[in-house]
Amino acid sequence: MPQPPPELADLSQRLCTRIVEEIENDGSMPFDRYMAMALYEPGLGYYVNGLHKFGSSGDFVTAPEQGKLFARALARQLDEIGEALAPPWTLLELGAGSGVLARDLLESMRKPPARYLILEPSAVLREVQQETVAGLPPGLRDRIEWIDRPPTESYSGVVLANEVVDALPVSRFRIENGQVLELAVNVVDDRLELTPRTGSERLNAALQPVIQRLPHPLPDGFESEICLDLHGWLATVTESLERGVALFIDYGYPRAEYYHPDRSGGTLVCHYRHRAHFDPFVWPGLTDLSAFVDFTACAEAAVACNLDVAGYTSQAGFLLSLGIAEAVGEVDDEYERLKLSAEIKRLTLPGEMGEKFKVLALAHDFEQPLSGFESMSQLHRL
Ligand SMILES: C[S@@+](CC[C@H](N)C(=O)[O-])C[C@H]1O[C@@H](n2cnc3c(N)ncnc32)[C@H](O)[C@@H]1O
């Protein structure tokens, strides 16, 4: 891993000091607490320290950062939902990153929503988003509003989150002698390390029913993650969606694949300067931490939140159903066509983002079919 410049190494060191102090005061730290600190500790965490950059010069590139085609295809789905809802309708984007998706959606939609709300926990990223959308015509830009918490008044609309669920802090566990052990963060020989301890009641209560219903028993040594806050988070972000759809796009699997015995090291991924690795203790605060999403858990949480599971497919299935490939036929310039083809390949090929990323649609009082899920539904796999 490349050594960061001294001022960044110092920032990471200050975050480590805070983590170590908390461990010294409270004992070993649950991994979800560690992940929350590594990503969001005020002034120091990865998403809030002002260093984070999206795109080719940052640590990773998300689908909307690849070009405008992702947003254009998604805009078709949103237009369809918007038409079915009585205007005015609201779009709530969670975790808008650099703001490119907001900008490109507002530019691409035939009938943009009356309000485009952005719920972004990072003050630094809000500023980046404000710069990104500054060039929109005032009639579009003025629809955007940054909010600190989900709206409390009921609304008709869409909740949208691209690569946000993977950033929710997860707990880590290991199976040993058929028992669940929690992997918690400790200081061993002056280094942060994961060490096993008896699983908390909350972890056991959430995991036991999952493990018991898996098609394969989990072998000893199997390690993985579970997001204990998923249900509470989903309830909060969809609470006032009176009528409409929530769309979650992220990398993940249905549960049987997520906890497949072959995936015995779990799904945690760390990104540091375009290098993916698996050690969550490398440069905390300078490294993005995320875990794949258990989409079956999302569907279960949705049902518990009184939402219908309205669609589930791969990102390729979703974008191709919404006509992403048509963009190539619409341009004459050969160079432009090649660029668009390359973008479509990155978004839809199985070895790129096409199969690893999935799209989940949850609906409340909304029964119209959703075009993005019609031709390649994978609902049966959840
Ligand atoms: C990997 S980035 C994705 C950014 C953007 N959606 C994209 O696709 O480029 C994760 C984003 O989610 C935000 N985020 C993290 N946790 C969140 C939460 N609990 N609620 C809302 N946003 C969150 C981060 O601050 C960041 O903007």
mmCIF file of C-alpha atoms and ligand atoms in Angstrom:
data_model
loop_
_atom_site.group_PDB
_atom_site.id
_atom_site.type_symbol
_atom_site.label_atom_id
_atom_site.label_comp_id
_atom_site.label_asym_id
_atom_site.label_seq_id
_atom_site.Cartn_x
_atom_site.Cartn_y
_atom_site.Cartn_z
ATOM 1 C CA MET A 1 0.000 0.000 0.000
ATOM 2 C CA PRO A 2 1.509 3.401 -0.890
ATOM 3 C CA GLN A 3 2.541 5.533 2.072
ATOM 4 C CA PRO A 4 0.338 8.655 2.397
ATOM 5 C CA PRO A 5 1.977 12.093 2.725
ATOM 6 C CA PRO A 6 2.871 12.996 6.361
ATOM 7 C CA GLU A 7 -0.176 15.251 6.993
ATOM 8 C CA LEU A 8 -2.566 12.465 5.938
ATOM 9 C CA ALA A 9 -0.671 9.853 7.928
ATOM 10 C CA ASP A 10 -1.042 12.229 10.884
ATOM 11 C CA LEU A 11 -4.811 12.504 10.367
ATOM 12 C CA SER A 12 -5.093 8.711 10.296
ATOM 13 C CA GLN A 13 -2.957 8.511 13.423
ATOM 14 C CA ARG A 14 -5.269 10.939 15.249
ATOM 15 C CA LEU A 15 -8.267 8.773 14.335
ATOM 16 C CA CYS A 16 -6.414 5.659 15.562
ATOM 17 C CA THR A 17 -5.659 7.428 18.848
ATOM 18 C CA ARG A 18 -9.367 8.135 19.375
ATOM 19 C CA ILE A 19 -10.263 4.538 18.569
ATOM 20 C CA VAL A 20 -7.607 3.197 20.946
ATOM 21 C CA GLU A 21 -8.756 5.554 23.742
ATOM 22 C CA GLU A 22 -12.315 4.281 23.359
ATOM 23 C CA ILE A 23 -11.108 0.667 23.507
ATOM 24 C CA GLU A 24 -9.031 1.443 26.617
ATOM 25 C CA ASN A 25 -12.087 3.011 28.291
ATOM 26 C CA ASP A 26 -14.848 0.632 27.167
ATOM 27 C CA GLY A 27 -13.096 -2.616 26.258
ATOM 28 C CA SER A 28 -13.055 -4.295 22.844
ATOM 29 C CA MET A 29 -15.037 -2.387 20.237
ATOM 30 C CA PRO A 30 -17.815 -3.955 18.133
ATOM 31 C CA PHE A 31 -16.791 -3.841 14.479
ATOM 32 C CA ASP A 32 -19.807 -1.729 13.492
ATOM 33 C CA ARG A 33 -18.669 0.934 15.959
ATOM 34 C CA TYR A 34 -15.160 0.795 14.454
ATOM 35 C CA MET A 35 -16.586 1.122 10.928
ATOM 36 C CA ALA A 36 -18.759 4.060 12.003
ATOM 37 C CA MET A 37 -15.679 5.823 13.427
ATOM 38 C CA ALA A 38 -13.494 5.005 10.399
ATOM 39 C CA LEU A 39 -16.115 6.480 8.060
ATOM 40 C CA TYR A 40 -17.844 9.224 10.057
ATOM 41 C CA GLU A 41 -15.831 10.268 13.134
ATOM 42 C CA PRO A 42 -16.209 14.077 13.067
ATOM 43 C CA GLY A 43 -13.356 15.724 11.175
ATOM 44 C CA LEU A 44 -11.412 12.469 10.797
ATOM 45 C CA GLY A 45 -13.593 9.730 9.245
ATOM 46 C CA TYR A 46 -13.266 8.855 5.562
ATOM 47 C CA TYR A 47 -16.493 10.541 4.443
ATOM 48 C CA VAL A 48 -16.176 13.630 6.613
ATOM 49 C CA ASN A 49 -12.485 14.596 6.620
ATOM 50 C CA GLY A 50 -12.615 16.553 3.373
ATOM 51 C CA LEU A 51 -9.987 14.414 1.642
ATOM 52 C CA HIS A 52 -12.310 12.038 -0.037
ATOM 53 C CA LYS A 53 -12.491 12.290 -3.772
ATOM 54 C CA PHE A 54 -14.818 10.405 -6.094
ATOM 55 C CA GLY A 55 -14.000 9.610 -9.688
ATOM 56 C CA SER A 56 -10.787 8.756 -11.464
ATOM 57 C CA SER A 57 -8.562 10.697 -9.029
ATOM 58 C CA GLY A 58 -10.274 9.284 -5.932
ATOM 59 C CA ASP A 59 -10.449 5.855 -4.342
ATOM 60 C CA PHE A 60 -13.192 4.301 -6.466
ATOM 61 C CA VAL A 61 -15.557 5.144 -9.322
ATOM 62 C CA THR A 62 -19.310 4.688 -8.878
ATOM 63 C CA ALA A 63 -21.765 4.074 -11.743
ATOM 64 C CA PRO A 64 -22.936 7.699 -12.083
ATOM 65 C CA GLU A 65 -19.273 8.761 -12.192
ATOM 66 C CA GLN A 66 -18.692 6.656 -15.321
ATOM 67 C CA GLY A 67 -20.596 9.084 -17.556
ATOM 68 C CA LYS A 68 -24.192 10.158 -18.068
ATOM 69 C CA LEU A 69 -25.730 6.910 -19.316
ATOM 70 C CA PHE A 70 -26.504 5.432 -15.890
ATOM 71 C CA ALA A 71 -28.474 8.556 -14.943
ATOM 72 C CA ARG A 72 -30.249 8.670 -18.307
ATOM 73 C CA ALA A 73 -31.500 5.093 -17.998
ATOM 74 C CA LEU A 74 -32.490 5.627 -14.358
ATOM 75 C CA ALA A 75 -34.282 8.844 -15.377
ATOM 76 C CA ARG A 76 -36.591 6.769 -17.596
ATOM 77 C CA GLN A 77 -37.598 4.649 -14.614
ATOM 78 C CA LEU A 78 -38.114 7.746 -12.485
ATOM 79 C CA ASP A 79 -40.177 9.469 -15.190
ATOM 80 C CA GLU A 80 -42.400 6.404 -15.357
ATOM 81 C CA ILE A 81 -42.914 6.412 -11.580
ATOM 82 C CA GLY A 82 -43.366 10.195 -11.520
ATOM 83 C CA GLU A 83 -46.093 9.972 -14.148
ATOM 84 C CA ALA A 84 -47.953 7.369 -12.118
ATOM 85 C CA LEU A 85 -47.795 9.509 -8.969
ATOM 86 C CA ALA A 86 -49.966 12.566 -8.777
ATOM 87 C CA PRO A 87 -47.666 15.609 -9.155
ATOM 88 C CA PRO A 88 -46.075 17.267 -7.332
ATOM 89 C CA TRP A 89 -43.840 14.392 -6.312
ATOM 90 C CA THR A 90 -40.559 14.347 -4.391
ATOM 91 C CA LEU A 91 -37.270 12.593 -5.047
ATOM 92 C CA LEU A 92 -35.168 11.906 -1.951
ATOM 93 C CA GLU A 93 -31.590 10.915 -2.763
ATOM 94 C CA LEU A 94 -29.607 9.410 0.104
ATOM 95 C CA GLY A 95 -25.835 9.843 0.151
ATOM 96 C CA ALA A 96 -25.362 11.812 -3.060
ATOM 97 C CA GLY A 97 -21.540 11.555 -3.174
ATOM 98 C CA SER A 98 -20.155 14.131 -5.581
ATOM 99 C CA GLY A 99 -23.668 15.152 -6.726
ATOM 100 C CA VAL A 100 -23.250 13.979 -10.332
ATOM 101 C CA LEU A 101 -26.271 11.685 -10.157
ATOM 102 C CA ALA A 102 -28.500 14.536 -8.937
ATOM 103 C CA ARG A 103 -27.207 16.835 -11.670
ATOM 104 C CA ASP A 104 -27.527 14.262 -14.463
ATOM 105 C CA LEU A 105 -30.950 13.015 -13.362
ATOM 106 C CA LEU A 106 -32.384 16.522 -13.236
ATOM 107 C CA GLU A 107 -30.960 17.188 -16.707
ATOM 108 C CA SER A 108 -32.239 13.911 -18.139
ATOM 109 C CA MET A 109 -35.755 13.583 -16.751
ATOM 110 C CA ARG A 110 -38.664 14.606 -18.966
ATOM 111 C CA LYS A 111 -40.644 15.768 -15.940
ATOM 112 C CA PRO A 112 -38.290 16.324 -13.002
ATOM 113 C CA PRO A 113 -39.711 16.105 -9.487
ATOM 114 C CA ALA A 114 -41.010 19.257 -7.812
ATOM 115 C CA ARG A 115 -38.495 18.720 -4.977
ATOM 116 C CA TYR A 116 -35.131 16.949 -5.108
ATOM 117 C CA LEU A 117 -34.095 16.355 -1.503
ATOM 118 C CA ILE A 118 -30.555 15.245 -0.675
ATOM 119 C CA LEU A 119 -29.899 13.592 2.674
ATOM 120 C CA GLU A 120 -26.131 13.709 3.032
ATOM 121 C CA PRO A 121 -24.497 13.171 6.433
ATOM 122 C CA SER A 122 -21.154 14.601 5.316
ATOM 123 C CA ALA A 123 -20.932 18.420 5.416
ATOM 124 C CA VAL A 124 -17.874 18.280 3.161
ATOM 125 C CA LEU A 125 -19.703 16.239 0.538
ATOM 126 C CA ARG A 126 -22.663 18.611 0.685
ATOM 127 C CA GLU A 127 -20.323 21.379 -0.410
ATOM 128 C CA VAL A 128 -19.002 19.246 -3.256
ATOM 129 C CA GLN A 129 -22.590 18.489 -4.297
ATOM 130 C CA GLN A 130 -23.500 22.173 -4.218
ATOM 131 C CA GLU A 131 -20.611 22.932 -6.573
ATOM 132 C CA THR A 132 -21.560 20.086 -8.904
ATOM 133 C CA VAL A 133 -25.158 21.240 -9.356
ATOM 134 C CA ALA A 134 -24.302 24.956 -9.493
ATOM 135 C CA GLY A 135 -24.323 24.943 -13.313
ATOM 136 C CA LEU A 136 -27.886 23.620 -13.624
ATOM 137 C CA PRO A 137 -30.483 26.098 -14.934
ATOM 138 C CA PRO A 138 -32.069 27.866 -11.920
ATOM 139 C CA GLY A 139 -35.459 26.198 -12.578
ATOM 140 C CA LEU A 140 -33.834 22.816 -11.905
ATOM 141 C CA ARG A 141 -31.212 23.781 -9.358
ATOM 142 C CA ASP A 142 -33.808 25.472 -7.162
ATOM 143 C CA ARG A 143 -35.639 22.186 -6.717
ATOM 144 C CA ILE A 144 -32.689 20.775 -4.758
ATOM 145 C CA GLU A 145 -32.741 21.043 -0.991
ATOM 146 C CA TRP A 146 -30.232 19.529 1.460
ATOM 147 C CA ILE A 147 -31.794 18.027 4.543
ATOM 148 C CA ASP A 148 -30.376 16.651 7.808
ATOM 149 C CA ARG A 149 -32.940 13.937 8.365
ATOM 150 C CA PRO A 150 -35.699 12.295 6.311
ATOM 151 C CA PRO A 151 -38.802 14.462 5.874
ATOM 152 C CA THR A 152 -41.354 14.104 8.654
ATOM 153 C CA GLU A 153 -44.361 15.136 6.567
ATOM 154 C CA SER A 154 -45.815 12.478 4.243
ATOM 155 C CA TYR A 155 -45.010 12.698 0.554
ATOM 156 C CA SER A 156 -45.464 10.876 -2.746
ATOM 157 C CA GLY A 157 -42.248 10.087 -4.477
ATOM 158 C CA VAL A 158 -39.081 8.065 -4.738
ATOM 159 C CA VAL A 159 -36.258 7.311 -2.300
ATOM 160 C CA LEU A 160 -33.033 6.627 -4.194
ATOM 161 C CA ALA A 161 -29.709 5.333 -2.892
ATOM 162 C CA ASN A 162 -26.782 4.321 -5.069
ATOM 163 C CA GLU A 163 -23.923 2.669 -3.160
ATOM 164 C CA VAL A 164 -25.160 3.826 0.236
ATOM 165 C CA VAL A 165 -26.374 0.613 1.897
ATOM 166 C CA ASP A 166 -22.850 -0.850 1.510
ATOM 167 C CA ALA A 167 -21.551 1.992 3.704
ATOM 168 C CA LEU A 168 -23.836 1.139 6.648
ATOM 169 C CA PRO A 169 -21.675 -0.179 9.490
ATOM 170 C CA VAL A 170 -21.720 -3.972 9.861
ATOM 171 C CA SER A 171 -20.878 -6.408 12.653
ATOM 172 C CA ARG A 172 -18.381 -9.181 11.950
ATOM 173 C CA PHE A 173 -18.621 -12.736 13.213
ATOM 174 C CA ARG A 174 -16.911 -16.113 12.988
ATOM 175 C CA ILE A 175 -18.295 -19.613 13.374
ATOM 176 C CA GLU A 176 -16.277 -21.743 15.797
ATOM 177 C CA ASN A 177 -17.354 -25.193 17.021
ATOM 178 C CA GLY A 178 -20.763 -24.461 15.541
ATOM 179 C CA GLN A 179 -21.134 -21.317 17.694
ATOM 180 C CA VAL A 180 -21.275 -17.668 16.632
ATOM 181 C CA LEU A 181 -18.412 -15.542 17.930
ATOM 182 C CA GLU A 182 -18.375 -11.805 17.455
ATOM 183 C CA LEU A 183 -15.166 -10.347 16.007
ATOM 184 C CA ALA A 184 -14.401 -7.167 17.909
ATOM 185 C CA VAL A 185 -11.597 -4.634 17.584
ATOM 186 C CA ASN A 186 -8.808 -4.796 20.146
ATOM 187 C CA VAL A 187 -5.328 -3.404 20.603
ATOM 188 C CA VAL A 188 -2.773 -6.209 20.392
ATOM 189 C CA ASP A 189 0.965 -5.359 20.436
ATOM 190 C CA ASP A 190 0.143 -1.710 19.678
ATOM 191 C CA ARG A 191 -1.889 -2.671 16.616
ATOM 192 C CA LEU A 192 -5.621 -2.838 15.961
ATOM 193 C CA GLU A 193 -6.761 -6.412 15.493
ATOM 194 C CA LEU A 194 -9.979 -8.392 15.337
ATOM 195 C CA THR A 195 -10.357 -10.823 18.208
ATOM 196 C CA PRO A 196 -13.248 -13.208 18.919
ATOM 197 C CA ARG A 197 -15.577 -12.819 21.899
ATOM 198 C CA THR A 198 -18.983 -14.218 22.853
ATOM 199 C CA GLY A 199 -21.576 -12.771 20.494
ATOM 200 C CA SER A 200 -23.824 -10.047 21.936
ATOM 201 C CA GLU A 201 -27.475 -10.870 22.483
ATOM 202 C CA ARG A 202 -28.433 -8.537 19.636
ATOM 203 C CA LEU A 203 -26.018 -10.227 17.228
ATOM 204 C CA ASN A 204 -27.235 -13.705 18.169
ATOM 205 C CA ALA A 205 -30.876 -12.737 17.933
ATOM 206 C CA ALA A 206 -30.352 -11.397 14.421
ATOM 207 C CA LEU A 207 -28.031 -14.146 13.164
ATOM 208 C CA GLN A 208 -29.546 -17.364 14.520
ATOM 209 C CA PRO A 209 -32.705 -17.291 12.370
ATOM 210 C CA VAL A 210 -30.586 -16.415 9.327
ATOM 211 C CA ILE A 211 -28.148 -19.276 9.885
ATOM 212 C CA GLN A 212 -30.878 -21.795 10.643
ATOM 213 C CA ARG A 213 -32.618 -21.160 7.317
ATOM 214 C CA LEU A 214 -29.505 -21.328 5.115
ATOM 215 C CA PRO A 215 -29.410 -24.187 2.600
ATOM 216 C CA HIS A 216 -25.833 -25.095 3.710
ATOM 217 C CA PRO A 217 -24.512 -25.256 7.294
ATOM 218 C CA LEU A 218 -21.747 -22.718 7.890
ATOM 219 C CA PRO A 219 -18.369 -24.414 8.389
ATOM 220 C CA ASP A 220 -16.052 -23.713 11.296
ATOM 221 C CA GLY A 221 -13.811 -20.757 10.536
ATOM 222 C CA PHE A 222 -16.464 -19.103 8.348
ATOM 223 C CA GLU A 223 -16.394 -15.307 8.782
ATOM 224 C CA SER A 224 -18.849 -12.760 7.515
ATOM 225 C CA GLU A 225 -20.855 -9.642 8.289
ATOM 226 C CA ILE A 226 -24.377 -8.632 9.218
ATOM 227 C CA CYS A 227 -25.862 -5.144 9.342
ATOM 228 C CA LEU A 228 -27.791 -4.995 12.613
ATOM 229 C CA ASP A 229 -29.116 -1.489 11.924
ATOM 230 C CA LEU A 230 -30.548 -2.246 8.495
ATOM 231 C CA HIS A 231 -34.170 -2.486 9.610
ATOM 232 C CA GLY A 232 -34.013 0.661 11.754
ATOM 233 C CA TRP A 233 -32.287 2.589 8.986
ATOM 234 C CA LEU A 234 -34.767 1.494 6.318
ATOM 235 C CA ALA A 235 -37.687 2.346 8.608
ATOM 236 C CA THR A 236 -36.259 5.832 9.140
ATOM 237 C CA VAL A 237 -35.544 6.648 5.494
ATOM 238 C CA THR A 238 -38.887 5.378 4.178
ATOM 239 C CA GLU A 239 -41.125 6.363 7.107
ATOM 240 C CA SER A 240 -42.927 9.252 5.438
ATOM 241 C CA LEU A 241 -43.028 7.791 1.920
ATOM 242 C CA GLU A 242 -46.813 7.624 1.767
ATOM 243 C CA ARG A 243 -46.988 6.540 -1.860
ATOM 244 C CA GLY A 244 -44.143 5.604 -4.155
ATOM 245 C CA VAL A 245 -41.012 3.549 -4.591
ATOM 246 C CA ALA A 246 -37.604 3.184 -2.939
ATOM 247 C CA LEU A 247 -34.757 2.128 -5.245
ATOM 248 C CA PHE A 248 -31.542 0.736 -3.769
ATOM 249 C CA ILE A 249 -28.621 0.053 -6.097
ATOM 250 C CA ASP A 250 -25.572 -1.634 -4.660
ATOM 251 C CA TYR A 251 -23.192 -4.558 -4.833
ATOM 252 C CA GLY A 252 -24.556 -7.576 -3.087
ATOM 253 C CA TYR A 253 -26.142 -10.993 -3.228
ATOM 254 C CA PRO A 254 -29.254 -12.837 -2.163
ATOM 255 C CA ARG A 255 -28.685 -14.460 1.238
ATOM 256 C CA ALA A 256 -27.876 -17.997 0.085
ATOM 257 C CA GLU A 257 -24.991 -16.590 -1.961
ATOM 258 C CA TYR A 258 -23.983 -14.032 0.646
ATOM 259 C CA TYR A 259 -23.489 -16.702 3.295
ATOM 260 C CA HIS A 260 -22.323 -19.420 0.897
ATOM 261 C CA PRO A 261 -19.675 -21.645 2.525
ATOM 262 C CA ASP A 262 -17.283 -20.718 -0.317
ATOM 263 C CA ARG A 263 -17.434 -17.044 0.696
ATOM 264 C CA SER A 264 -15.733 -17.915 3.961
ATOM 265 C CA GLY A 265 -13.817 -14.659 4.417
ATOM 266 C CA GLY A 266 -16.895 -12.419 4.309
ATOM 267 C CA THR A 267 -17.611 -9.514 2.018
ATOM 268 C CA LEU A 268 -15.852 -6.564 3.598
ATOM 269 C CA VAL A 269 -13.958 -4.512 0.984
ATOM 270 C CA CYS A 270 -11.563 -1.650 1.610
ATOM 271 C CA HIS A 271 -10.576 0.912 -1.027
ATOM 272 C CA TYR A 272 -7.451 2.967 -0.797
ATOM 273 C CA ARG A 273 -6.356 4.897 -3.876
ATOM 274 C CA HIS A 274 -8.018 2.554 -6.369
ATOM 275 C CA ARG A 275 -6.606 -0.506 -4.624
ATOM 276 C CA ALA A 276 -9.153 -2.925 -3.233
ATOM 277 C CA HIS A 277 -7.924 -4.849 -0.181
ATOM 278 C CA PHE A 278 -9.361 -6.662 2.828
ATOM 279 C CA ASP A 279 -7.570 -5.234 5.845
ATOM 280 C CA PRO A 280 -9.893 -2.740 7.584
ATOM 281 C CA PHE A 281 -7.032 -1.427 9.737
ATOM 282 C CA VAL A 282 -4.898 -0.033 6.908
ATOM 283 C CA TRP A 283 -4.878 3.786 7.177
ATOM 284 C CA PRO A 284 -8.227 4.301 8.957
ATOM 285 C CA GLY A 285 -9.815 7.539 7.755
ATOM 286 C CA LEU A 286 -7.976 7.376 4.425
ATOM 287 C CA THR A 287 -9.579 4.094 3.396
ATOM 288 C CA ASP A 288 -13.172 3.461 2.388
ATOM 289 C CA LEU A 289 -14.766 0.500 4.164
ATOM 290 C CA SER A 290 -17.854 -1.194 2.802
ATOM 291 C CA ALA A 291 -19.584 -4.559 2.889
ATOM 292 C CA PHE A 292 -21.651 -6.261 0.219
ATOM 293 C CA VAL A 293 -25.401 -6.021 0.763
ATOM 294 C CA ASP A 294 -27.520 -9.021 1.790
ATOM 295 C CA PHE A 295 -30.510 -8.222 -0.425
ATOM 296 C CA THR A 296 -32.654 -10.884 1.239
ATOM 297 C CA ALA A 297 -32.108 -8.998 4.512
ATOM 298 C CA CYS A 298 -33.212 -5.797 2.732
ATOM 299 C CA ALA A 299 -36.357 -7.529 1.460
ATOM 300 C CA GLU A 300 -37.136 -8.870 4.968
ATOM 301 C CA ALA A 301 -36.570 -5.442 6.487
ATOM 302 C CA ALA A 302 -38.862 -3.984 3.830
ATOM 303 C CA VAL A 303 -41.669 -6.366 4.701
ATOM 304 C CA ALA A 304 -41.221 -5.485 8.387
ATOM 305 C CA CYS A 305 -41.523 -1.802 7.363
ATOM 306 C CA ASN A 306 -44.791 -2.504 5.554
ATOM 307 C CA LEU A 307 -43.230 -2.093 2.099
ATOM 308 C CA ASP A 308 -43.803 -4.391 -0.894
ATOM 309 C CA VAL A 309 -40.800 -5.902 -2.632
ATOM 310 C CA ALA A 310 -41.625 -4.715 -6.141
ATOM 311 C CA GLY A 311 -38.513 -5.670 -8.099
ATOM 312 C CA TYR A 312 -35.036 -7.165 -7.898
ATOM 313 C CA THR A 313 -32.623 -7.560 -10.771
ATOM 314 C CA SER A 314 -28.996 -7.096 -11.730
ATOM 315 C CA GLN A 315 -27.752 -3.639 -12.690
ATOM 316 C CA ALA A 316 -27.303 -5.005 -16.242
ATOM 317 C CA GLY A 317 -30.909 -6.241 -16.315
ATOM 318 C CA PHE A 318 -32.173 -2.920 -15.001
ATOM 319 C CA LEU A 319 -30.203 -0.654 -17.328
ATOM 320 C CA LEU A 320 -30.696 -2.788 -20.453
ATOM 321 C CA SER A 321 -34.458 -3.005 -19.800
ATOM 322 C CA LEU A 322 -34.488 0.775 -19.624
ATOM 323 C CA GLY A 323 -32.802 1.045 -23.023
ATOM 324 C CA ILE A 324 -29.274 2.073 -22.031
ATOM 325 C CA ALA A 325 -27.868 0.479 -25.206
ATOM 326 C CA GLU A 326 -29.994 2.716 -27.445
ATOM 327 C CA ALA A 327 -27.715 5.675 -26.683
ATOM 328 C CA VAL A 328 -25.054 4.334 -29.078
ATOM 329 C CA GLY A 329 -27.401 4.439 -32.071
ATOM 330 C CA GLU A 330 -28.287 8.051 -31.333
ATOM 331 C CA VAL A 331 -24.855 9.545 -32.087
ATOM 332 C CA ASP A 332 -23.090 9.861 -35.463
ATOM 333 C CA ASP A 333 -19.593 10.607 -34.281
ATOM 334 C CA GLU A 334 -17.502 7.419 -34.289
ATOM 335 C CA TYR A 335 -15.317 8.442 -31.318
ATOM 336 C CA GLU A 336 -18.413 9.355 -29.237
ATOM 337 C CA ARG A 337 -19.985 6.001 -30.133
ATOM 338 C CA LEU A 338 -16.909 4.122 -28.952
ATOM 339 C CA LYS A 339 -16.883 6.084 -25.701
ATOM 340 C CA LEU A 340 -20.555 5.328 -25.066
ATOM 341 C CA SER A 341 -20.049 1.635 -25.887
ATOM 342 C CA ALA A 342 -17.196 1.456 -23.383
ATOM 343 C CA GLU A 343 -19.380 3.085 -20.730
ATOM 344 C CA ILE A 344 -22.238 0.665 -21.390
ATOM 345 C CA LYS A 345 -19.815 -2.254 -21.106
ATOM 346 C CA ARG A 346 -18.472 -1.055 -17.758
ATOM 347 C CA LEU A 347 -22.000 -0.678 -16.401
ATOM 348 C CA THR A 348 -23.485 -3.909 -17.756
ATOM 349 C CA LEU A 349 -20.885 -6.612 -18.442
ATOM 350 C CA PRO A 350 -20.888 -9.473 -15.907
ATOM 351 C CA GLY A 351 -17.152 -9.079 -15.209
ATOM 352 C CA GLU A 352 -17.589 -5.342 -14.586
ATOM 353 C CA MET A 353 -20.538 -3.792 -12.704
ATOM 354 C CA GLY A 354 -23.364 -5.623 -14.505
ATOM 355 C CA GLU A 355 -23.920 -8.646 -12.285
ATOM 356 C CA LYS A 356 -22.237 -7.749 -9.019
ATOM 357 C CA PHE A 357 -24.501 -4.719 -8.640
ATOM 358 C CA LYS A 358 -28.213 -5.266 -8.072
ATOM 359 C CA VAL A 359 -31.263 -3.043 -8.009
ATOM 360 C CA LEU A 360 -33.996 -3.520 -5.433
ATOM 361 C CA ALA A 361 -37.355 -1.746 -5.669
ATOM 362 C CA LEU A 362 -39.608 -1.410 -2.619
ATOM 363 C CA ALA A 363 -43.057 0.045 -2.998
ATOM 364 C CA HIS A 364 -45.623 1.634 -0.753
ATOM 365 C CA ASP A 365 -49.161 1.960 -2.073
ATOM 366 C CA PHE A 366 -47.770 1.748 -5.606
ATOM 367 C CA GLU A 367 -48.755 -1.085 -7.910
ATOM 368 C CA GLN A 368 -47.760 -0.019 -11.410
ATOM 369 C CA PRO A 369 -45.181 -2.302 -13.031
ATOM 370 C CA LEU A 370 -41.633 -0.955 -13.162
ATOM 371 C CA SER A 371 -39.993 -1.237 -16.603
ATOM 372 C CA GLY A 372 -36.489 -1.714 -15.228
ATOM 373 C CA PHE A 373 -37.443 -5.036 -13.639
ATOM 374 C CA GLU A 374 -39.767 -6.482 -16.224
ATOM 375 C CA SER A 375 -37.555 -8.456 -18.565
ATOM 376 C CA MET A 376 -34.837 -9.834 -16.264
ATOM 377 C CA SER A 377 -36.414 -10.186 -12.832
ATOM 378 C CA GLN A 378 -34.393 -12.062 -10.190
ATOM 379 C CA LEU A 379 -37.043 -11.759 -7.477
ATOM 380 C CA HIS A 380 -37.179 -15.531 -7.107
ATOM 381 C CA ARG A 381 -33.538 -15.545 -5.922
ATOM 382 C CA LEU A 382 -34.138 -13.447 -2.803
HETATM 383 C C1 LIG B 1 -19.943 5.305 -1.929
HETATM 384 S S1 LIG B 1 -20.646 6.877 -1.724
HETATM 385 C C2 LIG B 1 -21.844 6.860 -3.037
HETATM 386 C C3 LIG B 1 -22.107 8.227 -3.562
HETATM 387 C C4 LIG B 1 -23.119 8.368 -4.679
HETATM 388 N N1 LIG B 1 -24.413 7.862 -4.330
HETATM 389 C C5 LIG B 1 -22.618 7.723 -5.943
HETATM 390 O O1 LIG B 1 -23.206 6.754 -6.391
HETATM 391 O O2 LIG B 1 -21.626 8.212 -6.495
HETATM 392 C C6 LIG B 1 -21.605 6.750 -0.257
HETATM 393 C C7 LIG B 1 -22.403 7.989 0.060
HETATM 394 O O3 LIG B 1 -23.346 7.674 1.083
HETATM 395 C C8 LIG B 1 -23.286 8.635 2.114
HETATM 396 N N2 LIG B 1 -23.800 7.976 3.316
HETATM 397 C C9 LIG B 1 -23.162 7.129 4.123
HETATM 398 N N3 LIG B 1 -23.975 6.697 5.101
HETATM 399 C C10 LIG B 1 -25.162 7.274 4.889
HETATM 400 C C11 LIG B 1 -26.415 7.228 5.559
HETATM 401 N N4 LIG B 1 -26.579 6.495 6.657
HETATM 402 N N5 LIG B 1 -27.447 7.944 5.059
HETATM 403 C C12 LIG B 1 -27.285 8.691 3.949
HETATM 404 N N6 LIG B 1 -26.115 8.777 3.275
HETATM 405 C C13 LIG B 1 -25.068 8.084 3.739
HETATM 406 C C14 LIG B 1 -21.824 9.062 2.101
HETATM 407 O O4 LIG B 1 -21.590 10.258 2.785
HETATM 408 C C15 LIG B 1 -21.604 9.160 0.583
HETATM 409 O O5 LIG B 1 -22.149 10.353 0.060
#
